[in-house]
């Protein structure tokens, strides 16, 4: 049995999609969801879905081995960042080499780095009159959005698109591809 732990900071729609995708898979389980926001909507989703969810604060994440020890105690095979905005400390990267992946709502290396997330990315795509955007699933290293690329998928951007319509197209790509890429990485 392969064990996934999802990190999320917000609503948790990608987390729910991943949990639902693996619900009937006897070889993969979402062991837990971790969040750095005690008011994150992902906690409500996990409660409804029956998946253990835990909150942690910055000192537990950055200044101690609490989160690393917790993940090791769960026998975590893959850590999936799904809308998680904090930079991953080197202690966690070292403890789980090539076992932490992230999804970014653009075609990296474009529109990546500190502060580039969510609607900020989609607005930048619109402002720069891009004709395409998409998603990038990549390994996590010590720098924001610079880990080795695992997978990308593209969608067209048309002149009438705004940041909201671009976001909807990108979310569709996320929901379609993220669980399948995770499944492939675990097989």
mmCIF file of C-alpha atoms in Angstrom:
data_model
loop_
_atom_site.group_PDB
_atom_site.id
_atom_site.type_symbol
_atom_site.label_atom_id
_atom_site.label_comp_id
_atom_site.label_asym_id
_atom_site.label_seq_id
_atom_site.Cartn_x
_atom_site.Cartn_y
_atom_site.Cartn_z
ATOM 1 C CA UNK A 1 0.000 0.000 0.000
ATOM 2 C CA UNK A 2 1.421 3.358 -1.079
ATOM 3 C CA UNK A 3 0.718 6.247 1.274
ATOM 4 C CA UNK A 4 0.189 9.841 0.118
ATOM 5 C CA UNK A 5 0.148 12.888 2.362
ATOM 6 C CA UNK A 6 -1.331 16.052 0.844
ATOM 7 C CA UNK A 7 -0.323 19.555 1.947
ATOM 8 C CA UNK A 8 -2.917 22.266 1.253
ATOM 9 C CA UNK A 9 -3.424 25.869 2.379
ATOM 10 C CA UNK A 10 -6.830 26.749 0.959
ATOM 11 C CA UNK A 11 -10.126 25.342 -0.208
ATOM 12 C CA UNK A 12 -8.770 21.885 -0.965
ATOM 13 C CA UNK A 13 -10.488 21.225 -4.286
ATOM 14 C CA UNK A 14 -7.376 19.505 -5.669
ATOM 15 C CA UNK A 15 -6.995 17.551 -2.428
ATOM 16 C CA UNK A 16 -10.605 16.359 -2.686
ATOM 17 C CA UNK A 17 -10.080 15.402 -6.319
ATOM 18 C CA UNK A 18 -7.011 13.322 -5.399
ATOM 19 C CA UNK A 19 -8.765 11.693 -2.434
ATOM 20 C CA UNK A 20 -11.762 10.788 -4.633
ATOM 21 C CA UNK A 21 -9.507 9.448 -7.403
ATOM 22 C CA UNK A 22 -7.746 7.012 -5.055
ATOM 23 C CA UNK A 23 -10.785 6.136 -2.927
ATOM 24 C CA UNK A 24 -11.380 2.802 -4.730
ATOM 25 C CA UNK A 25 -7.695 1.998 -5.316
ATOM 26 C CA UNK A 26 -6.593 -0.804 -2.960
ATOM 27 C CA UNK A 27 -2.912 -0.002 -3.569
ATOM 28 C CA UNK A 28 -2.933 3.723 -2.695
ATOM 29 C CA UNK A 29 -4.334 5.666 0.241
ATOM 30 C CA UNK A 30 -4.339 9.299 1.247
ATOM 31 C CA UNK A 31 -2.996 8.800 4.768
ATOM 32 C CA UNK A 32 -3.517 12.421 5.840
ATOM 33 C CA UNK A 33 -3.901 16.012 4.769
ATOM 34 C CA UNK A 34 -1.787 18.680 6.462
ATOM 35 C CA UNK A 35 -2.484 22.398 6.436
ATOM 36 C CA UNK A 36 -0.779 25.522 7.709
ATOM 37 C CA UNK A 37 -4.103 27.373 8.100
ATOM 38 C CA UNK A 38 -6.410 26.350 10.917
ATOM 39 C CA UNK A 39 -9.333 27.959 9.055
ATOM 40 C CA UNK A 40 -8.625 26.336 5.666
ATOM 41 C CA UNK A 41 -11.676 24.923 3.903
ATOM 42 C CA UNK A 42 -9.669 21.769 3.174
ATOM 43 C CA UNK A 43 -10.259 20.774 6.826
ATOM 44 C CA UNK A 44 -14.042 20.733 6.237
ATOM 45 C CA UNK A 45 -13.583 18.694 3.059
ATOM 46 C CA UNK A 46 -11.426 16.141 4.886
ATOM 47 C CA UNK A 47 -13.959 15.867 7.697
ATOM 48 C CA UNK A 48 -16.709 15.183 5.153
ATOM 49 C CA UNK A 49 -14.523 12.668 3.279
ATOM 50 C CA UNK A 50 -13.312 10.873 6.402
ATOM 51 C CA UNK A 51 -9.636 11.649 5.804
ATOM 52 C CA UNK A 52 -7.451 12.589 8.798
ATOM 53 C CA UNK A 53 -6.411 16.244 8.600
ATOM 54 C CA UNK A 54 -3.962 18.126 10.772
ATOM 55 C CA UNK A 55 -2.956 21.734 11.283
ATOM 56 C CA UNK A 56 0.636 22.764 11.972
ATOM 57 C CA UNK A 57 2.195 26.147 12.674
ATOM 58 C CA UNK A 58 5.337 27.745 11.278
ATOM 59 C CA UNK A 59 7.682 26.778 14.160
ATOM 60 C CA UNK A 60 6.632 23.105 13.888
ATOM 61 C CA UNK A 61 7.323 23.265 10.154
ATOM 62 C CA UNK A 62 10.471 25.399 9.925
ATOM 63 C CA UNK A 63 12.195 25.223 13.326
ATOM 64 C CA UNK A 64 11.749 21.620 14.437
ATOM 65 C CA UNK A 65 11.490 18.084 13.103
ATOM 66 C CA UNK A 66 7.856 17.766 14.206
ATOM 67 C CA UNK A 67 6.393 17.622 10.688
ATOM 68 C CA UNK A 68 9.213 15.414 9.345
ATOM 69 C CA UNK A 69 8.766 12.992 12.262
ATOM 70 C CA UNK A 70 4.999 12.961 11.765
ATOM 71 C CA UNK A 71 5.388 12.147 8.057
ATOM 72 C CA UNK A 72 7.950 9.427 8.762
ATOM 73 C CA UNK A 73 5.578 7.962 11.353
ATOM 74 C CA UNK A 74 2.913 7.686 8.656
ATOM 75 C CA UNK A 75 5.344 5.782 6.366
ATOM 76 C CA UNK A 76 4.749 8.440 3.722
ATOM 77 C CA UNK A 77 5.652 7.401 0.161
ATOM 78 C CA UNK A 78 4.769 10.679 -1.581
ATOM 79 C CA UNK A 79 4.083 14.217 -0.377
ATOM 80 C CA UNK A 80 1.750 16.124 -2.688
ATOM 81 C CA UNK A 81 1.565 19.909 -2.492
ATOM 82 C CA UNK A 82 -1.888 20.950 -3.675
ATOM 83 C CA UNK A 83 -2.243 24.679 -3.182
ATOM 84 C CA UNK A 84 0.322 24.823 -0.387
ATOM 85 C CA UNK A 85 2.082 28.186 -0.319
ATOM 86 C CA UNK A 86 4.948 27.916 2.168
ATOM 87 C CA UNK A 87 8.477 27.181 1.008
ATOM 88 C CA UNK A 88 9.486 23.633 1.937
ATOM 89 C CA UNK A 89 12.396 23.544 4.406
ATOM 90 C CA UNK A 90 15.552 21.663 3.450
ATOM 91 C CA UNK A 91 15.068 19.276 6.393
ATOM 92 C CA UNK A 92 11.856 18.006 4.795
ATOM 93 C CA UNK A 93 13.396 17.837 1.311
ATOM 94 C CA UNK A 94 16.375 15.906 2.709
ATOM 95 C CA UNK A 95 14.092 13.481 4.582
ATOM 96 C CA UNK A 96 11.989 12.800 1.453
ATOM 97 C CA UNK A 97 14.304 13.147 -1.583
ATOM 98 C CA UNK A 98 12.365 13.087 -4.876
ATOM 99 C CA UNK A 99 9.223 12.277 -2.904
ATOM 100 C CA UNK A 100 7.691 15.766 -2.786
ATOM 101 C CA UNK A 101 5.773 17.080 -5.783
ATOM 102 C CA UNK A 102 3.918 20.319 -6.474
ATOM 103 C CA UNK A 103 1.441 21.525 -9.057
ATOM 104 C CA UNK A 104 1.849 25.037 -10.447
ATOM 105 C CA UNK A 105 -0.901 26.830 -12.437
ATOM 106 C CA UNK A 106 1.336 27.871 -15.347
ATOM 107 C CA UNK A 107 3.847 26.455 -17.781
ATOM 108 C CA UNK A 108 7.078 26.742 -15.807
ATOM 109 C CA UNK A 109 9.588 28.267 -15.990
ATOM 110 C CA UNK A 110 7.166 31.092 -16.879
ATOM 111 C CA UNK A 111 5.220 32.703 -14.033
ATOM 112 C CA UNK A 112 6.916 30.805 -11.219
ATOM 113 C CA UNK A 113 8.710 31.855 -8.069
ATOM 114 C CA UNK A 114 7.888 33.496 -4.760
ATOM 115 C CA UNK A 115 4.497 35.210 -4.753
ATOM 116 C CA UNK A 116 3.352 33.643 -8.028
ATOM 117 C CA UNK A 117 0.290 31.592 -7.193
ATOM 118 C CA UNK A 118 -3.411 31.434 -8.004
ATOM 119 C CA UNK A 119 -4.999 34.487 -9.593
ATOM 120 C CA UNK A 120 -1.676 36.365 -9.625
ATOM 121 C CA UNK A 121 -0.412 33.833 -12.170
ATOM 122 C CA UNK A 122 -3.557 33.979 -14.301
ATOM 123 C CA UNK A 123 -3.550 37.787 -14.319
ATOM 124 C CA UNK A 124 0.105 37.809 -15.389
ATOM 125 C CA UNK A 125 -0.713 35.394 -18.223
ATOM 126 C CA UNK A 126 -3.523 37.744 -19.339
ATOM 127 C CA UNK A 127 -1.437 40.910 -18.940
ATOM 128 C CA UNK A 128 1.362 39.457 -21.055
ATOM 129 C CA UNK A 129 -1.076 38.426 -23.804
ATOM 130 C CA UNK A 130 -0.009 34.778 -23.708
ATOM 131 C CA UNK A 131 -1.717 32.506 -26.224
ATOM 132 C CA UNK A 132 -1.384 29.438 -24.001
ATOM 133 C CA UNK A 133 -0.985 28.507 -20.370
ATOM 134 C CA UNK A 134 -1.395 25.331 -18.404
ATOM 135 C CA UNK A 135 -0.113 23.332 -15.479
ATOM 136 C CA UNK A 136 3.267 22.059 -14.417
ATOM 137 C CA UNK A 137 3.745 19.172 -12.018
ATOM 138 C CA UNK A 138 7.284 19.157 -10.676
ATOM 139 C CA UNK A 139 9.522 17.838 -7.941
ATOM 140 C CA UNK A 140 10.136 20.225 -5.069
ATOM 141 C CA UNK A 141 13.613 21.486 -4.282
ATOM 142 C CA UNK A 142 14.876 24.314 -2.080
ATOM 143 C CA UNK A 143 13.697 27.029 -4.526
ATOM 144 C CA UNK A 144 10.130 27.961 -5.433
ATOM 145 C CA UNK A 145 8.999 26.260 -8.675
ATOM 146 C CA UNK A 146 12.496 25.224 -9.792
ATOM 147 C CA UNK A 147 12.405 21.448 -9.242
ATOM 148 C CA UNK A 148 12.610 19.030 -12.155
ATOM 149 C CA UNK A 149 9.487 19.054 -14.316
ATOM 150 C CA UNK A 150 7.511 15.804 -14.328
ATOM 151 C CA UNK A 151 4.554 16.773 -16.533
ATOM 152 C CA UNK A 152 2.966 19.729 -18.291
ATOM 153 C CA UNK A 153 -0.418 20.173 -19.967
ATOM 154 C CA UNK A 154 -1.495 23.188 -22.015
ATOM 155 C CA UNK A 155 -4.659 25.087 -22.768
ATOM 156 C CA UNK A 156 -5.293 27.955 -25.173
ATOM 157 C CA UNK A 157 -5.757 31.504 -23.966
ATOM 158 C CA UNK A 158 -7.952 33.647 -26.214
ATOM 159 C CA UNK A 159 -8.135 37.461 -26.193
ATOM 160 C CA UNK A 160 -11.558 37.467 -24.522
ATOM 161 C CA UNK A 161 -10.292 35.396 -21.551
ATOM 162 C CA UNK A 162 -9.893 37.146 -18.216
ATOM 163 C CA UNK A 163 -8.031 35.846 -15.157
ATOM 164 C CA UNK A 164 -11.186 34.050 -14.005
ATOM 165 C CA UNK A 165 -11.794 32.168 -17.246
ATOM 166 C CA UNK A 166 -8.091 31.295 -17.462
ATOM 167 C CA UNK A 167 -8.282 29.925 -13.909
ATOM 168 C CA UNK A 168 -11.245 27.712 -14.863
ATOM 169 C CA UNK A 169 -9.320 26.243 -17.814
ATOM 170 C CA UNK A 170 -6.277 25.616 -15.634
ATOM 171 C CA UNK A 171 -8.373 24.003 -12.873
ATOM 172 C CA UNK A 172 -9.808 21.573 -15.421
ATOM 173 C CA UNK A 173 -6.273 20.539 -16.374
ATOM 174 C CA UNK A 174 -5.363 20.131 -12.700
ATOM 175 C CA UNK A 175 -8.364 17.921 -11.961
ATOM 176 C CA UNK A 176 -7.805 15.819 -15.081
ATOM 177 C CA UNK A 177 -4.060 15.258 -14.830
ATOM 178 C CA UNK A 178 -2.812 15.601 -11.238
ATOM 179 C CA UNK A 179 -4.221 12.309 -9.868
ATOM 180 C CA UNK A 180 -3.067 10.374 -12.955
ATOM 181 C CA UNK A 181 0.484 11.721 -12.650
ATOM 182 C CA UNK A 182 0.519 10.819 -8.950
ATOM 183 C CA UNK A 183 -0.686 7.320 -9.813
ATOM 184 C CA UNK A 184 2.050 6.932 -12.420
ATOM 185 C CA UNK A 185 4.731 8.115 -9.981
ATOM 186 C CA UNK A 186 3.587 5.562 -7.402
ATOM 187 C CA UNK A 187 3.523 2.610 -9.823
#
